Coordinates of C-alpha atoms in Angstrom, one line a residue:
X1 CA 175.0 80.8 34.0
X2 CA 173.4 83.3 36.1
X3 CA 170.3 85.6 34.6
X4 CA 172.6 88.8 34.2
X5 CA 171.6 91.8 32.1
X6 CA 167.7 90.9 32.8
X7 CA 166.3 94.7 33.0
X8 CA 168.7 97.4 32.0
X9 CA 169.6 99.5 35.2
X10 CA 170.0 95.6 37.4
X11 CA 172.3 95.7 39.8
X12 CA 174.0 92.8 42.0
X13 CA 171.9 93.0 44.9
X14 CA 168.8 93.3 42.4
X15 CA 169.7 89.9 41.0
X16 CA 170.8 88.7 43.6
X17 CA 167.3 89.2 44.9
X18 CA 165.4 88.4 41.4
X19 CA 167.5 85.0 41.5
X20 CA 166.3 83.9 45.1
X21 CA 162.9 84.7 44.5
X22 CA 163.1 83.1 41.0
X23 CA 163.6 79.9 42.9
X24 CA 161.2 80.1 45.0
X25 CA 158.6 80.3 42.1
X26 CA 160.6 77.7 40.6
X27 CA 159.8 75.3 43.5
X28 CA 156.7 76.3 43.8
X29 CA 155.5 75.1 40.7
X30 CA 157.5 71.8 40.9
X31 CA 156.6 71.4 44.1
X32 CA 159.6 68.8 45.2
X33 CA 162.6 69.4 43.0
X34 CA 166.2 69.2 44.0
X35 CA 168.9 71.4 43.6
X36 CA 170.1 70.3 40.8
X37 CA 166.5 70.4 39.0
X38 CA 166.4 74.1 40.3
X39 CA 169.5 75.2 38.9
X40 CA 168.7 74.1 35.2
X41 CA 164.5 75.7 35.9
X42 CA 166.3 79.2 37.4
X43 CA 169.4 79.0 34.7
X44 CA 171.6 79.5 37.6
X45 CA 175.2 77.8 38.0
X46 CA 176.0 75.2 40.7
X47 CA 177.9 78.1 43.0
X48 CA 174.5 80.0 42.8
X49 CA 171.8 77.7 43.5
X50 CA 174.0 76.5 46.8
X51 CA 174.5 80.3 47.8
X52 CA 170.3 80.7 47.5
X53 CA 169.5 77.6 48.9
X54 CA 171.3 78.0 51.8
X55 CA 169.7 81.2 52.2
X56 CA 166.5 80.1 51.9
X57 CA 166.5 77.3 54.1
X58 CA 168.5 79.7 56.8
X59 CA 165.0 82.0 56.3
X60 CA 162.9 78.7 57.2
X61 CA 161.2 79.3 53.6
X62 CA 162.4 75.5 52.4
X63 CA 163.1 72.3 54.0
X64 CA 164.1 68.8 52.9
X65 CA 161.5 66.0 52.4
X66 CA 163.7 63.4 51.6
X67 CA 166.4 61.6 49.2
X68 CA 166.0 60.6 45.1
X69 CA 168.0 57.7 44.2
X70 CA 168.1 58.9 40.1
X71 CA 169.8 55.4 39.5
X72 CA 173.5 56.3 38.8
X73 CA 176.6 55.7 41.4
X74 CA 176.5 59.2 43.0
X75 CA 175.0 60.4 46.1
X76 CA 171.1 60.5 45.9
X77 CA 169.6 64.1 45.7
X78 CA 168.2 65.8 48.7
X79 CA 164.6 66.9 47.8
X80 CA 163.4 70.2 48.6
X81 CA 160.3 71.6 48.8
X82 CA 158.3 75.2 50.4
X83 CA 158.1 75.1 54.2
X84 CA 154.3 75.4 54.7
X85 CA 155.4 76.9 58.1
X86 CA 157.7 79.3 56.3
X87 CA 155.4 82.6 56.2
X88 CA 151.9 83.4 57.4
X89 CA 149.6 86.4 55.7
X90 CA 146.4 87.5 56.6
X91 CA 144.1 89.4 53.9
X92 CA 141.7 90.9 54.4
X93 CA 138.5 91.4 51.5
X94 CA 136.1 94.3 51.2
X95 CA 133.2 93.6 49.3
X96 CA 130.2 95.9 48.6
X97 CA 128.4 93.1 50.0
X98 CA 130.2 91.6 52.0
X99 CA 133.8 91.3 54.8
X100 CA 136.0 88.3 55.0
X101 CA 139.4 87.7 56.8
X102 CA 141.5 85.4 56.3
X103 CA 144.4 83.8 57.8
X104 CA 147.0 81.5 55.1
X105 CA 150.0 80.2 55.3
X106 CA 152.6 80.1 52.8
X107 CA 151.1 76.9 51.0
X108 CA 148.1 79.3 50.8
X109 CA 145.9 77.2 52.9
X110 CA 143.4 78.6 55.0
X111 CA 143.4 78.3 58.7
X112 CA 141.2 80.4 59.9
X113 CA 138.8 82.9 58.7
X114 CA 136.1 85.4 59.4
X115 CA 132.9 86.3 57.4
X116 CA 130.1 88.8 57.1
X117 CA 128.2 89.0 54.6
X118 CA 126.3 92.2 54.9
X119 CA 125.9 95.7 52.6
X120 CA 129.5 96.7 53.7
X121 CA 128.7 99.6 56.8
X122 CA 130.6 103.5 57.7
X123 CA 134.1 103.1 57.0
X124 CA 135.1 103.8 60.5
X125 CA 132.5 100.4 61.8
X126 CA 134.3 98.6 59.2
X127 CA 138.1 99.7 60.2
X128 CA 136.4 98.4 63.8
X129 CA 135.7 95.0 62.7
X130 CA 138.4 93.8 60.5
X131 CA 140.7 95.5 63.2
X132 CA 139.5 93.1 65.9
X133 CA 139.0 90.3 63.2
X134 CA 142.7 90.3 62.9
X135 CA 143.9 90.2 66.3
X136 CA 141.6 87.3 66.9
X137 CA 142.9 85.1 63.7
X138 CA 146.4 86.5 64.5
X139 CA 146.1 84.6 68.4
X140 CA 145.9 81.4 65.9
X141 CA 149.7 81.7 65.7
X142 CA 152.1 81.1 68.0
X143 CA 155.0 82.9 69.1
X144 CA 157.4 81.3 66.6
X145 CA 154.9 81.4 64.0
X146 CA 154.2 85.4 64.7
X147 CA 158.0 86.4 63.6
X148 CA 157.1 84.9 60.1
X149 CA 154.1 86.9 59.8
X150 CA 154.6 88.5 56.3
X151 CA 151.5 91.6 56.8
X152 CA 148.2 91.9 56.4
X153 CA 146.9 92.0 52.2
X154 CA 143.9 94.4 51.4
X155 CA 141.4 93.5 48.3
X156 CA 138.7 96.1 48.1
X157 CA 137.4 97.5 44.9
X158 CA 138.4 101.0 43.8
X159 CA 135.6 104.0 43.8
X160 CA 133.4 102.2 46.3
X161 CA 131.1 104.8 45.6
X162 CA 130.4 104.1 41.5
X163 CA 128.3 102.7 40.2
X164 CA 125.9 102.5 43.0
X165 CA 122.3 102.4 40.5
X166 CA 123.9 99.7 38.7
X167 CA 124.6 97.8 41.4
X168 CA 121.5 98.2 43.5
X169 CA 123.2 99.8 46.3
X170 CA 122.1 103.2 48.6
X171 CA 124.8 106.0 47.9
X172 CA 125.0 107.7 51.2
X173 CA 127.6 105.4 52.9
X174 CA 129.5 104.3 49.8
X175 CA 130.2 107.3 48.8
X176 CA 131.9 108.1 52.2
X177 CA 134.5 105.1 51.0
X178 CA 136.0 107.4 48.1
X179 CA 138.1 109.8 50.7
X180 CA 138.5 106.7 53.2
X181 CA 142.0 105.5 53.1
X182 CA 141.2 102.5 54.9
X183 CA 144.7 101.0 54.2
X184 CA 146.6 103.1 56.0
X185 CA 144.1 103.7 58.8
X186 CA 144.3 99.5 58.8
X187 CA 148.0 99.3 59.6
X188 CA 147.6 102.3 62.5
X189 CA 144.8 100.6 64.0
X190 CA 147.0 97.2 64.1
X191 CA 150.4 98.2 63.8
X192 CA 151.2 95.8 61.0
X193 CA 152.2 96.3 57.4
X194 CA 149.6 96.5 55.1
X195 CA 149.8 95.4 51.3
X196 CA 147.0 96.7 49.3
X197 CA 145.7 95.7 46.2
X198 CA 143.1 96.2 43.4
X199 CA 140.4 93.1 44.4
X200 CA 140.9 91.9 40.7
X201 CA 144.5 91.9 40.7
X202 CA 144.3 90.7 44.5
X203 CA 142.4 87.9 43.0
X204 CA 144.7 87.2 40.0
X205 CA 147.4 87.2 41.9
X206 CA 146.3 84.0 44.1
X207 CA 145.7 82.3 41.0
X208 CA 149.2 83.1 39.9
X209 CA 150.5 82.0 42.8
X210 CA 148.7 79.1 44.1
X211 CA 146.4 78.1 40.8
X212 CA 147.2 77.8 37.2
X213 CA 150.2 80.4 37.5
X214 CA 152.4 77.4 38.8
X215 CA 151.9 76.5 35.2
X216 CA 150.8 79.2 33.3
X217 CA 152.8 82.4 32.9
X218 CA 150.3 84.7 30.6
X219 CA 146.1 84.6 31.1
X220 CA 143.4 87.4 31.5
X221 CA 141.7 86.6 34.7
X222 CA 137.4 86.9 35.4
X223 CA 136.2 86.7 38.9
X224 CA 132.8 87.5 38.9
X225 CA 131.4 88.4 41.6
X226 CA 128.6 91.0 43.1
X227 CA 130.2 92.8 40.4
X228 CA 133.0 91.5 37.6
X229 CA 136.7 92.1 38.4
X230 CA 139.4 91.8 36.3
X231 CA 143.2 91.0 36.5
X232 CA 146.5 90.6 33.7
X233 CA 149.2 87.8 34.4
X234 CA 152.1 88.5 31.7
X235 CA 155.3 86.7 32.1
X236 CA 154.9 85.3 35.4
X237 CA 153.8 89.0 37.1
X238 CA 150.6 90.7 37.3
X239 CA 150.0 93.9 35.3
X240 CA 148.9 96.7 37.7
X241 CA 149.0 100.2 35.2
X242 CA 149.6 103.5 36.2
X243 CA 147.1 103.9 38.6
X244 CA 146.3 99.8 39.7
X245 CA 143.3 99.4 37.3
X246 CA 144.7 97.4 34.5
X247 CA 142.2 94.7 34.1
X248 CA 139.2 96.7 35.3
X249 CA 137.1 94.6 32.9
X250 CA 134.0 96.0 34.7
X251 CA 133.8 99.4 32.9
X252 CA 134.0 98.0 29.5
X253 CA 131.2 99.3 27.0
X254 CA 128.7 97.2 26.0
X255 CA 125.9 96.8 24.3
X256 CA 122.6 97.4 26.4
X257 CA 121.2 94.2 28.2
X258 CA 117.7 92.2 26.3
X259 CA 116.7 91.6 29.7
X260 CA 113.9 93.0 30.7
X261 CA 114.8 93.5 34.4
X262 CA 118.5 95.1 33.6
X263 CA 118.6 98.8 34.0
X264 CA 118.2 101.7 31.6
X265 CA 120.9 103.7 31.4
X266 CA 120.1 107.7 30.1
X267 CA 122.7 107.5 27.3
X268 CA 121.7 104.7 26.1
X269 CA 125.3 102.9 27.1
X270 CA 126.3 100.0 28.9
X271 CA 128.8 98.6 31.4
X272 CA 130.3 94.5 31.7
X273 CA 129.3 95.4 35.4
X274 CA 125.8 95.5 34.6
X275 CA 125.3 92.2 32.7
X276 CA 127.7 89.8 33.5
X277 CA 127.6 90.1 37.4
X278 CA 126.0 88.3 40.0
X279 CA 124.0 91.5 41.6
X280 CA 122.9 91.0 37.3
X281 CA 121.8 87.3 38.0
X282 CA 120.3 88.1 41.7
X283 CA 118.0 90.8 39.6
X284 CA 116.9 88.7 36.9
X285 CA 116.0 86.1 39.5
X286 CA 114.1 88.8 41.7
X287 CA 112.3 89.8 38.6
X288 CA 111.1 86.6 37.5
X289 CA 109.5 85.9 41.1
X290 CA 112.7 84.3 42.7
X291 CA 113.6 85.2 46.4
X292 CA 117.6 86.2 46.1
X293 CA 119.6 86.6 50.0
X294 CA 122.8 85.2 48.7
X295 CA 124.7 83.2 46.2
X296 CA 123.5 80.3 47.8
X297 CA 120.3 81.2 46.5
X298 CA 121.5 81.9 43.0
X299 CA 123.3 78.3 42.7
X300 CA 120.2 76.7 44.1
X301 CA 117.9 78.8 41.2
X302 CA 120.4 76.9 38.5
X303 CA 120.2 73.4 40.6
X304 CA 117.1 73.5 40.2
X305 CA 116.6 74.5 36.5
X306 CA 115.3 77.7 36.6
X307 CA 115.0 79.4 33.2
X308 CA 116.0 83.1 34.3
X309 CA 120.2 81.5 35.0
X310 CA 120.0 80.1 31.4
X311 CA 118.5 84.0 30.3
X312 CA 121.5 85.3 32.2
X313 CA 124.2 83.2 30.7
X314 CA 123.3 84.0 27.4
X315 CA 122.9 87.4 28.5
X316 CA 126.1 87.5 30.1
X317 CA 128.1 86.0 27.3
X318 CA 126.7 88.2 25.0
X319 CA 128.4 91.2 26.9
X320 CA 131.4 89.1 27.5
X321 CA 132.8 87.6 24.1
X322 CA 132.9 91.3 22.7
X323 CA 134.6 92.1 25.9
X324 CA 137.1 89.6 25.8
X325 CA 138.1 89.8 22.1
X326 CA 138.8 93.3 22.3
X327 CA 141.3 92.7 25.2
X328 CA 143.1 89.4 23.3
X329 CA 143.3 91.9 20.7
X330 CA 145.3 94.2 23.5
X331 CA 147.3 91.4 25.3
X332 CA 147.4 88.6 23.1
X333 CA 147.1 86.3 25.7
X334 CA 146.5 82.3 25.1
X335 CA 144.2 81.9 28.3
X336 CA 141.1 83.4 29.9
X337 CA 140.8 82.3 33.2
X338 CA 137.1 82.6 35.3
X339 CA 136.0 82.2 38.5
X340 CA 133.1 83.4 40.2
X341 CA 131.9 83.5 43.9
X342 CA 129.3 81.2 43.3
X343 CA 129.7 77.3 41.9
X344 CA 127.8 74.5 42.0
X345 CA 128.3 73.8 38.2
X346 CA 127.2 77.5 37.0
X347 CA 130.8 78.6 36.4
X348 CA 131.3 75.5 34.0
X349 CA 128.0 76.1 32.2
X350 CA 128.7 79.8 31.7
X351 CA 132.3 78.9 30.7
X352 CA 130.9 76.2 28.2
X353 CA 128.7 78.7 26.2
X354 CA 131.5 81.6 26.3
X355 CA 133.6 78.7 24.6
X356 CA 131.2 78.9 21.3
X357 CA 130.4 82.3 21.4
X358 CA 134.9 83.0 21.4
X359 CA 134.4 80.9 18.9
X360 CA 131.4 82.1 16.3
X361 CA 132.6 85.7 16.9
X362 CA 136.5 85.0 16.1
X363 CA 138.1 87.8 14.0
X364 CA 139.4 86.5 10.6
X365 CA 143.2 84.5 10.6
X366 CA 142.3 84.4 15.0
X367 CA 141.6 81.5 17.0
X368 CA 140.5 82.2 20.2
X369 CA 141.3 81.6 23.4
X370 CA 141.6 78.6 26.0
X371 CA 138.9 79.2 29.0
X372 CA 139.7 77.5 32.1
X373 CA 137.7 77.3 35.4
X374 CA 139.7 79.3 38.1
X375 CA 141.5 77.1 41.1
X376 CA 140.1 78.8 44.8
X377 CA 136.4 80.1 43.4
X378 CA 135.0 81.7 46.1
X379 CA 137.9 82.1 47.9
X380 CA 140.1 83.6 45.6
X381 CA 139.5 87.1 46.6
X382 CA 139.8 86.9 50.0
X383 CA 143.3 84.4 49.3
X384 CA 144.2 86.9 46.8
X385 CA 144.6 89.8 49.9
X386 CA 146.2 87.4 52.3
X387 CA 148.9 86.3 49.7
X388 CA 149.7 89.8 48.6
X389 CA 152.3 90.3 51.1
X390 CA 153.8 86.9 50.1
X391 CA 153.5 88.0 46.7
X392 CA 155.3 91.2 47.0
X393 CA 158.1 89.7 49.1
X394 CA 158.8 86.2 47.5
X395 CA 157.5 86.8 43.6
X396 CA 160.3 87.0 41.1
X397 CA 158.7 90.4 39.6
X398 CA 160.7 92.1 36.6
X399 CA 160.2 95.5 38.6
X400 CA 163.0 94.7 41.3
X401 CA 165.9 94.2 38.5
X402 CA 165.1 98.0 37.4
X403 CA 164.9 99.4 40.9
X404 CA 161.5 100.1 39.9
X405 CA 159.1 98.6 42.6
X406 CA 156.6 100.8 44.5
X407 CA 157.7 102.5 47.7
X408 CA 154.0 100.8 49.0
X409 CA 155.1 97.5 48.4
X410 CA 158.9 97.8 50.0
X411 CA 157.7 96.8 53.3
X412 CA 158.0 93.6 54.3
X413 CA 159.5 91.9 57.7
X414 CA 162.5 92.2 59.0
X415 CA 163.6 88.5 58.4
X416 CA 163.2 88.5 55.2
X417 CA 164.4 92.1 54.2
X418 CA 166.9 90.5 52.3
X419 CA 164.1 89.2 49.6
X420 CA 162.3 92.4 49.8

């Protein structure tokens, strides 16, 4: 039986769509499963699944890997699985601190890239380099691989230009970034479609769709990062809001920092962003005599034992279990989910101690939450823009049964117009 009625105001075309992208998730997470398997995971009858898979496989988006013998008399089932070769993105990740492009393909592997990591420049510089960044990753392709070019994803965090003292950062260019719509100045300058996103929900949305989301359909997502981003996964689709903020952890009050080297503020008042960030770890480490370029340096401070990491993860998680109760209490979620630009066992240590602290600080009748390491670390922000446009034309979100999906996000290529 097919999933009618899902979404009052669904059409035929809308399921139709919702079905064939419902699939593709399906097979996703399986990652070999045969038609058979899909039609029982998608709750789709035989007539269906053959109608989709067809589709699909006319689109180049799946391909046979081979036979299942299951055992019984009847033919052996052909196994199916995502074409690798079946869509390429690029994204593209602003950072205050740094510019990456990427190139993927629809496995999400990277196969080519681009890095800077500088105090991001003028908007107009910027437009300049991840313009020609682009053209050189998208030479990687060739023709046939160009006409499944999905677009081009943007992660960049919204108002640029706050929060500047907290972060350590000189306000004149930043603040130029507030009336800079580099998104649509992106797809003028290369003539492609570009998908843009929230860099927390950019980055929740590779783990939903290459990580833990094959699995999981419901976590509140950490990346932290120069500064701490934020993004909610409920029922398979990422939560955006009214305005593309929903899991702005960063602007959370907290209580003030007990470091010594963590900023006053004049109220009295404190932000996540200032405490559990790394521009928050780079400072302690400054202060206590540590030279701090990157997070290279940061992971080697930790290697090597320092005291000041340890100050900060107990720092951190004091901000953080406050934080993250209050928004359980919101979502009700079973599954916090953190990564961080920066490894080299930190992540798990900091993960470790947030474990104890969920724990001692539990409301009464509440258990809390699972905490997982995130799947692409440093990556994920940077995989998170380059899998947008896959998201947005392949994900099986709730918003396409209503008729309710953002103009921004209708564009898509022309070959697969039909699963936009």
């Amino acid at each position: 039986m097919e999933r009618a009625g899902i979404g009052r105001g669904s059409n035929s075309a809308q399921l139709r769509r919702y079905n064939e992208r419902l699939v593709l998730q399906r097979l996703r997470r399986a990652g070999e499963a045969s038609k058979a398997d899909l039609a029982r995971a998608a709750d789709l009858t035989n007539t269906a699944i053959g109608g989709i898979i067809r589709k699909l496989d006319d689109l180049g988006l799946i391909e046979a890997v081979g036979k299942r013998h299951d055992g019984g008399r009847g033919q052996p089932a052909t196994m199916l699985r995502l074409n690798p070769k079946g869509a390429y993105g690029i994204g593209v990740r602003l950072d205050r601190r740094s510019i990456e492009t990427i190139l993927i393909d629809f496995d999400g592997t990277p196969l080519a890239r681009r890095s800077y990591d500088m105090v991001l420049p003028e908007p107009d510089e910027a437009l300049a380099m991840v313009a020609r960044d682009v053209q050189v990753l998208l030479e990687r392709l060739d023709p046939q691989a160009r006409e499944r070019f999905a677009g081009i994803g943007l992660a960049l965090p919204y108002n640029l230009g706050a929060w500047l003292r907290r972060l350590d950062l000189p306000p004149e260019i930043f603040r130029r970034w507030d009336d800079f719509d580099f998104a649509s100045r992106l797809e003028e300058a290369t003539g492609l479609p570009v998908f843009s996103e929230n860099d927390g929900n950019a980055a929740a949305i590779a783990e939903l769709f290459y990580g833990l989301g094959r699995r999981v359909d419901d976590f509140l997502y950490l990346f932290i990062g120069p500064a701490i981003g934020g993004g909610i996964v409920v029922k398979g689709d990422c939560l955006r809001g009214s305005t593309g903020n929903a899991g702005d952890v960063a602007v959370i009050a907290v209580a003030p920092s007990r470091l010594g080297s963590s900023p006053r503020s004049d109220d009295g008042r404190e932000l996540l962003i200032t405490r559990a960030s790394l521009n928050a770890l780079g400072r302690h480490l400054q202060a206590r005599g540590v030279a701090v370029t990157s997070p290279a340096d940061m992971q080697a401070a930790f290697a090597a034992g320092h005291p000041a990491v340890q100050e900060w993860i107990e720092d951190a998680v004091e901000a953080l279990a406050p934080a993250i109760w209050s928004a359980i209490a919101l979502l009700d979620v079973p599954l916090i989910v953190v990564d961080a630009d920066i490894d080299g066992g930190l992540v798990d240590a900091l993960i470790r101690r947030l474990a104890v602290a969920l724990d001692e600080h539990a409301p009464e009748a509440r258990r809390p939450p699972r905490i997982v390491h995130g799947t692409l670390g440093r990556d994920a922000g940077a995989i998170g823009a380059a899998s947008l446009p896959m998201f947005f034309n392949f994900s099986p979100r709730a918003s396409i049964l209503t008729g309710d999906d953002d103009n921004e996000f209708e564009t898509g290529p022309a070959r697969y117009a039909g699963l936009a």
